[in-house]
C-alpha positions as protocol buffer text, in pm:
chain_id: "A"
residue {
  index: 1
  type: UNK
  ca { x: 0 y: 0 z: 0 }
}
residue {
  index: 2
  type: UNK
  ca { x: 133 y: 314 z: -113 }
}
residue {
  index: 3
  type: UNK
  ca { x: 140 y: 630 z: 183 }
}
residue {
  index: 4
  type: UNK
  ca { x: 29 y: 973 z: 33 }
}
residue {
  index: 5
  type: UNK
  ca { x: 255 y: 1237 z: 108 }
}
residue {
  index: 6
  type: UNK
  ca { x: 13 y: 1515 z: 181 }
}
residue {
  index: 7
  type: UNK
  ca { x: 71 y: 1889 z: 314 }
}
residue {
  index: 8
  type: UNK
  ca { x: -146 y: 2073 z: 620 }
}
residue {
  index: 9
  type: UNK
  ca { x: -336 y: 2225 z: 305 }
}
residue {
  index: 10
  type: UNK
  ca { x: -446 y: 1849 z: 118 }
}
residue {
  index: 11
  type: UNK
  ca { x: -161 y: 1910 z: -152 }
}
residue {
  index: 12
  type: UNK
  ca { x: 64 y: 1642 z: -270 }
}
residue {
  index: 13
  type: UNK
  ca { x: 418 y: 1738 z: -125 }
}
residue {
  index: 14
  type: UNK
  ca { x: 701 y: 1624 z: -362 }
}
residue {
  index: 15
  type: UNK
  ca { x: 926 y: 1331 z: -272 }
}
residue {
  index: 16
  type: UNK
  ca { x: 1217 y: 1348 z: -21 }
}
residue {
  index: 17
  type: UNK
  ca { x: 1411 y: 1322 z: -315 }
}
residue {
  index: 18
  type: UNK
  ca { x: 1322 y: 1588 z: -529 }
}
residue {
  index: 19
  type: UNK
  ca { x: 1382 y: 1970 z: -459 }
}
residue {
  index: 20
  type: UNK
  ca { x: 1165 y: 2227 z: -640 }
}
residue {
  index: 21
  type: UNK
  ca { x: 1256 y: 2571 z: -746 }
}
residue {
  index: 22
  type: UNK
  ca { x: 1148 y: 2877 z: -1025 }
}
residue {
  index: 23
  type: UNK
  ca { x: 1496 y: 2743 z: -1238 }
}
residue {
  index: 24
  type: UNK
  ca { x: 1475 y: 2363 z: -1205 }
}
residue {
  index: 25
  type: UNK
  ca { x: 1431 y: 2034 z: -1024 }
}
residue {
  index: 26
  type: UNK
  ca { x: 1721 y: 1843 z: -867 }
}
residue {
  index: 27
  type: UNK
  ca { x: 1651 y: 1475 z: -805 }
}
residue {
  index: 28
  type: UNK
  ca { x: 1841 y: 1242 z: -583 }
}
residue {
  index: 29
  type: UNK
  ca { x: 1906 y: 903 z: -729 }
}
residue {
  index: 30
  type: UNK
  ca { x: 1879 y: 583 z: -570 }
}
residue {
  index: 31
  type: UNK
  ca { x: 2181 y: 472 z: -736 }
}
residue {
  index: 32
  type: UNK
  ca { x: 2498 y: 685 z: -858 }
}
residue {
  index: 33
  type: UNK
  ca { x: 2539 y: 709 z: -1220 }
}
residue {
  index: 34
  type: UNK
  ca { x: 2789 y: 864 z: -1426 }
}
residue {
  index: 35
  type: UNK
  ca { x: 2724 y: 1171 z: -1595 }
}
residue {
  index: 36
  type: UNK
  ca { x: 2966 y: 1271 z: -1863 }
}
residue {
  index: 37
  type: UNK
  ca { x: 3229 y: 1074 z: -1728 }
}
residue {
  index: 38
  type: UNK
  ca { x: 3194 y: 1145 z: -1363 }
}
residue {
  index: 39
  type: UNK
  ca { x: 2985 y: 979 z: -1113 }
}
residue {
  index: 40
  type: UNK
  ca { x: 2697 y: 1142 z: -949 }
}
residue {
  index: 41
  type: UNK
  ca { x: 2449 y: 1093 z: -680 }
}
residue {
  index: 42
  type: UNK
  ca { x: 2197 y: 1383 z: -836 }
}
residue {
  index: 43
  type: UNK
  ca { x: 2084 y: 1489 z: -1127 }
}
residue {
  index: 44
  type: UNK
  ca { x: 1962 y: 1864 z: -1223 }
}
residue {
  index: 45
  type: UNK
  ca { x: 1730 y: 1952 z: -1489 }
}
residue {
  index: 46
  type: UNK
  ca { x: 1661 y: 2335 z: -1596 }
}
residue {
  index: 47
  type: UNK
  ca { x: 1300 y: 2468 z: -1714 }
}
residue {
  index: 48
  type: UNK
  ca { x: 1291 y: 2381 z: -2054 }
}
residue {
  index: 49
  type: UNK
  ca { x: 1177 y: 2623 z: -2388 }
}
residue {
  index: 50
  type: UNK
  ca { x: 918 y: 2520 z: -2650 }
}
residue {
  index: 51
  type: UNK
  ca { x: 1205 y: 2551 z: -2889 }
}
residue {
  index: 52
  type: UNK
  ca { x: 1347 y: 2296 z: -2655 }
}
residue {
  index: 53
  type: UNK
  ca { x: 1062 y: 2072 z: -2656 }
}
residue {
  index: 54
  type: UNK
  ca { x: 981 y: 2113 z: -3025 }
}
residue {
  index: 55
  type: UNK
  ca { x: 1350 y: 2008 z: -3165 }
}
residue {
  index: 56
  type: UNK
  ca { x: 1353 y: 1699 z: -2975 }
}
residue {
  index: 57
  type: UNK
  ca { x: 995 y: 1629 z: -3122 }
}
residue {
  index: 58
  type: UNK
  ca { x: 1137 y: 1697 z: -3488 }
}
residue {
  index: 59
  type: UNK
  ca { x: 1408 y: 1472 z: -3430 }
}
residue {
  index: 60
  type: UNK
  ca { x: 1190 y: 1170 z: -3308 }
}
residue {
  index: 61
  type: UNK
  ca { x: 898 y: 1201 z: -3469 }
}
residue {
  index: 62
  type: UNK
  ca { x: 686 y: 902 z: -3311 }
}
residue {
  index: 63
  type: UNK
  ca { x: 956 y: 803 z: -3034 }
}
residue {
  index: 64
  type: UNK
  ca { x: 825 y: 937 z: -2740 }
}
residue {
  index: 65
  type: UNK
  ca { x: 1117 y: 767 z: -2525 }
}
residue {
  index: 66
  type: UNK
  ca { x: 1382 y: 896 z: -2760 }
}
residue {
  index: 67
  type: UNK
  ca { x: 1195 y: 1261 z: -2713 }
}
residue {
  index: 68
  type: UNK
  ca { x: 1238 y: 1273 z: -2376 }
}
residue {
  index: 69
  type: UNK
  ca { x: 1621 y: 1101 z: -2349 }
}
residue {
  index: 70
  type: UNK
  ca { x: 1735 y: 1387 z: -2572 }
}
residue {
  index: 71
  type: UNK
  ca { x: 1470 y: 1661 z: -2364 }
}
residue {
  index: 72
  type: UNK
  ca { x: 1621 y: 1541 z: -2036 }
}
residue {
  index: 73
  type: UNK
  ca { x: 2012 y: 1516 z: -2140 }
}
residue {
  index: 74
  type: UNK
  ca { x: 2019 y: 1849 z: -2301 }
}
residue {
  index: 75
  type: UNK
  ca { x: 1809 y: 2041 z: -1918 }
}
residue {
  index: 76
  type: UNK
  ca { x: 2053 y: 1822 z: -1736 }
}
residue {
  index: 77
  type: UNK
  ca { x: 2362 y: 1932 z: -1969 }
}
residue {
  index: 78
  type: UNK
  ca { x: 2461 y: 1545 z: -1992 }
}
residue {
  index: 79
  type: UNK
  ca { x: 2480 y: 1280 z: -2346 }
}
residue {
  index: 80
  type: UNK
  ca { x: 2188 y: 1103 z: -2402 }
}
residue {
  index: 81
  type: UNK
  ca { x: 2385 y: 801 z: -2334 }
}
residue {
  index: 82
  type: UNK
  ca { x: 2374 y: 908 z: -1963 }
}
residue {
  index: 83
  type: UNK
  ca { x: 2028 y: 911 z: -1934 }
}
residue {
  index: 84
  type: UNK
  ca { x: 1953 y: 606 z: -2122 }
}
residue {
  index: 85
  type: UNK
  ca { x: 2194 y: 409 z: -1872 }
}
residue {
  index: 86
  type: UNK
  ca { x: 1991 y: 557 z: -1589 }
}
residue {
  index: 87
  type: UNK
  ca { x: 1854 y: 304 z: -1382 }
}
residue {
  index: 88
  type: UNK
  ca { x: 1417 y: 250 z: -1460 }
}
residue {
  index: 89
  type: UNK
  ca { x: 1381 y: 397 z: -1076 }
}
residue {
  index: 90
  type: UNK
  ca { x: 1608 y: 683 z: -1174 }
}
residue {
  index: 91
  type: UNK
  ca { x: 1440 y: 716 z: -1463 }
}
residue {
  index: 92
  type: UNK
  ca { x: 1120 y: 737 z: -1340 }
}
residue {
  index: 93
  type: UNK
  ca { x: 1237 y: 993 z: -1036 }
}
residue {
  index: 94
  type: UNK
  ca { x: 1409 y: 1239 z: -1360 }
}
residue {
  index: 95
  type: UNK
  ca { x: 1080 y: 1217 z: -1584 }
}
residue {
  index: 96
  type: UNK
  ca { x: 913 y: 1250 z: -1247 }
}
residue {
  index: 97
  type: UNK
  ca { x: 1083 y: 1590 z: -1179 }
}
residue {
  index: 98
  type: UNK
  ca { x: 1014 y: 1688 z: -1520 }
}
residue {
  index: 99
  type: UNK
  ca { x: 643 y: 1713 z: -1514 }
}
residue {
  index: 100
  type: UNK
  ca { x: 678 y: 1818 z: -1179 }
}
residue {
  index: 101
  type: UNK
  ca { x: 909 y: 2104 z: -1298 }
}
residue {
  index: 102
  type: UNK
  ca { x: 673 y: 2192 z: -1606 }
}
residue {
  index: 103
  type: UNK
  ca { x: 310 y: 2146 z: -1414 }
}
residue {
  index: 104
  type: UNK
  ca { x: 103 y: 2491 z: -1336 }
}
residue {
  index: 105
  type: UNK
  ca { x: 195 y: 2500 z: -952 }
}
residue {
  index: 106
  type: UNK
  ca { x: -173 y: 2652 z: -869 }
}
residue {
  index: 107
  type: UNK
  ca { x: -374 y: 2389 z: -1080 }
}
Protein backbone atom coordinates (compact mmCIF):
# COMPACT_ATOMS: atom_id res chain seq x y z
CA UNK A 1 0.00 0.00 0.00
CA UNK A 2 1.33 3.14 -1.13
CA UNK A 3 1.40 6.30 1.83
CA UNK A 4 0.29 9.73 0.33
CA UNK A 5 2.55 12.37 1.08
CA UNK A 6 0.13 15.15 1.81
CA UNK A 7 0.71 18.89 3.14
CA UNK A 8 -1.46 20.73 6.20
CA UNK A 9 -3.36 22.25 3.05
CA UNK A 10 -4.46 18.49 1.18
CA UNK A 11 -1.61 19.10 -1.52
CA UNK A 12 0.64 16.42 -2.70
CA UNK A 13 4.18 17.38 -1.25
CA UNK A 14 7.01 16.24 -3.62
CA UNK A 15 9.26 13.31 -2.72
CA UNK A 16 12.17 13.48 -0.21
CA UNK A 17 14.11 13.22 -3.15
CA UNK A 18 13.22 15.88 -5.29
CA UNK A 19 13.82 19.70 -4.59
CA UNK A 20 11.65 22.27 -6.40
CA UNK A 21 12.56 25.71 -7.46
CA UNK A 22 11.48 28.77 -10.25
CA UNK A 23 14.96 27.43 -12.38
CA UNK A 24 14.75 23.63 -12.05
CA UNK A 25 14.31 20.34 -10.24
CA UNK A 26 17.21 18.43 -8.67
CA UNK A 27 16.51 14.75 -8.05
CA UNK A 28 18.41 12.42 -5.83
CA UNK A 29 19.06 9.03 -7.29
CA UNK A 30 18.79 5.83 -5.70
CA UNK A 31 21.81 4.72 -7.36
CA UNK A 32 24.98 6.85 -8.58
CA UNK A 33 25.39 7.09 -12.20
CA UNK A 34 27.89 8.64 -14.26
CA UNK A 35 27.24 11.71 -15.95
CA UNK A 36 29.66 12.71 -18.63
CA UNK A 37 32.29 10.74 -17.28
CA UNK A 38 31.94 11.45 -13.63
CA UNK A 39 29.85 9.79 -11.13
CA UNK A 40 26.97 11.42 -9.49
CA UNK A 41 24.49 10.93 -6.80
CA UNK A 42 21.97 13.83 -8.36
CA UNK A 43 20.84 14.89 -11.27
CA UNK A 44 19.62 18.64 -12.23
CA UNK A 45 17.30 19.52 -14.89
CA UNK A 46 16.61 23.35 -15.96
CA UNK A 47 13.00 24.68 -17.14
CA UNK A 48 12.91 23.81 -20.54
CA UNK A 49 11.77 26.23 -23.88
CA UNK A 50 9.18 25.20 -26.50
CA UNK A 51 12.05 25.51 -28.89
CA UNK A 52 13.47 22.96 -26.55
CA UNK A 53 10.62 20.72 -26.56
CA UNK A 54 9.81 21.13 -30.25
CA UNK A 55 13.50 20.08 -31.65
CA UNK A 56 13.53 16.99 -29.75
CA UNK A 57 9.95 16.29 -31.22
CA UNK A 58 11.37 16.97 -34.88
CA UNK A 59 14.08 14.72 -34.30
CA UNK A 60 11.90 11.70 -33.08
CA UNK A 61 8.98 12.01 -34.69
CA UNK A 62 6.86 9.02 -33.11
CA UNK A 63 9.56 8.03 -30.34
CA UNK A 64 8.25 9.37 -27.40
CA UNK A 65 11.17 7.67 -25.25
CA UNK A 66 13.82 8.96 -27.60
CA UNK A 67 11.95 12.61 -27.13
CA UNK A 68 12.38 12.73 -23.76
CA UNK A 69 16.21 11.01 -23.49
CA UNK A 70 17.35 13.87 -25.72
CA UNK A 71 14.70 16.61 -23.64
CA UNK A 72 16.21 15.41 -20.36
CA UNK A 73 20.12 15.16 -21.40
CA UNK A 74 20.19 18.49 -23.01
CA UNK A 75 18.09 20.41 -19.18
CA UNK A 76 20.53 18.22 -17.36
CA UNK A 77 23.62 19.32 -19.69
CA UNK A 78 24.61 15.45 -19.92
CA UNK A 79 24.80 12.80 -23.46
CA UNK A 80 21.88 11.03 -24.02
CA UNK A 81 23.85 8.01 -23.34
CA UNK A 82 23.74 9.08 -19.63
CA UNK A 83 20.28 9.11 -19.34
CA UNK A 84 19.53 6.06 -21.22
CA UNK A 85 21.94 4.09 -18.72
CA UNK A 86 19.91 5.57 -15.89
CA UNK A 87 18.54 3.04 -13.82
CA UNK A 88 14.17 2.50 -14.60
CA UNK A 89 13.81 3.97 -10.76
CA UNK A 90 16.08 6.83 -11.74
CA UNK A 91 14.40 7.16 -14.63
CA UNK A 92 11.20 7.37 -13.40
CA UNK A 93 12.37 9.93 -10.36
CA UNK A 94 14.09 12.39 -13.60
CA UNK A 95 10.80 12.17 -15.84
CA UNK A 96 9.13 12.50 -12.47
CA UNK A 97 10.83 15.90 -11.79
CA UNK A 98 10.14 16.88 -15.20
CA UNK A 99 6.43 17.13 -15.14
CA UNK A 100 6.78 18.18 -11.79
CA UNK A 101 9.09 21.04 -12.98
CA UNK A 102 6.73 21.92 -16.06
CA UNK A 103 3.10 21.46 -14.14
CA UNK A 104 1.03 24.91 -13.36
CA UNK A 105 1.95 25.00 -9.52
CA UNK A 106 -1.73 26.52 -8.69
CA UNK A 107 -3.74 23.89 -10.80
Amino acid sequence: MKTLNIDAKGKDKDPEWMQVTDAGVTITLSTPSEMNGVKVPKISLRSPTIREVRACQAAHPGDEAAVDAMLFASLAEIGEKDVIGLTVKDYNRVNRGYFRLVDEDEL
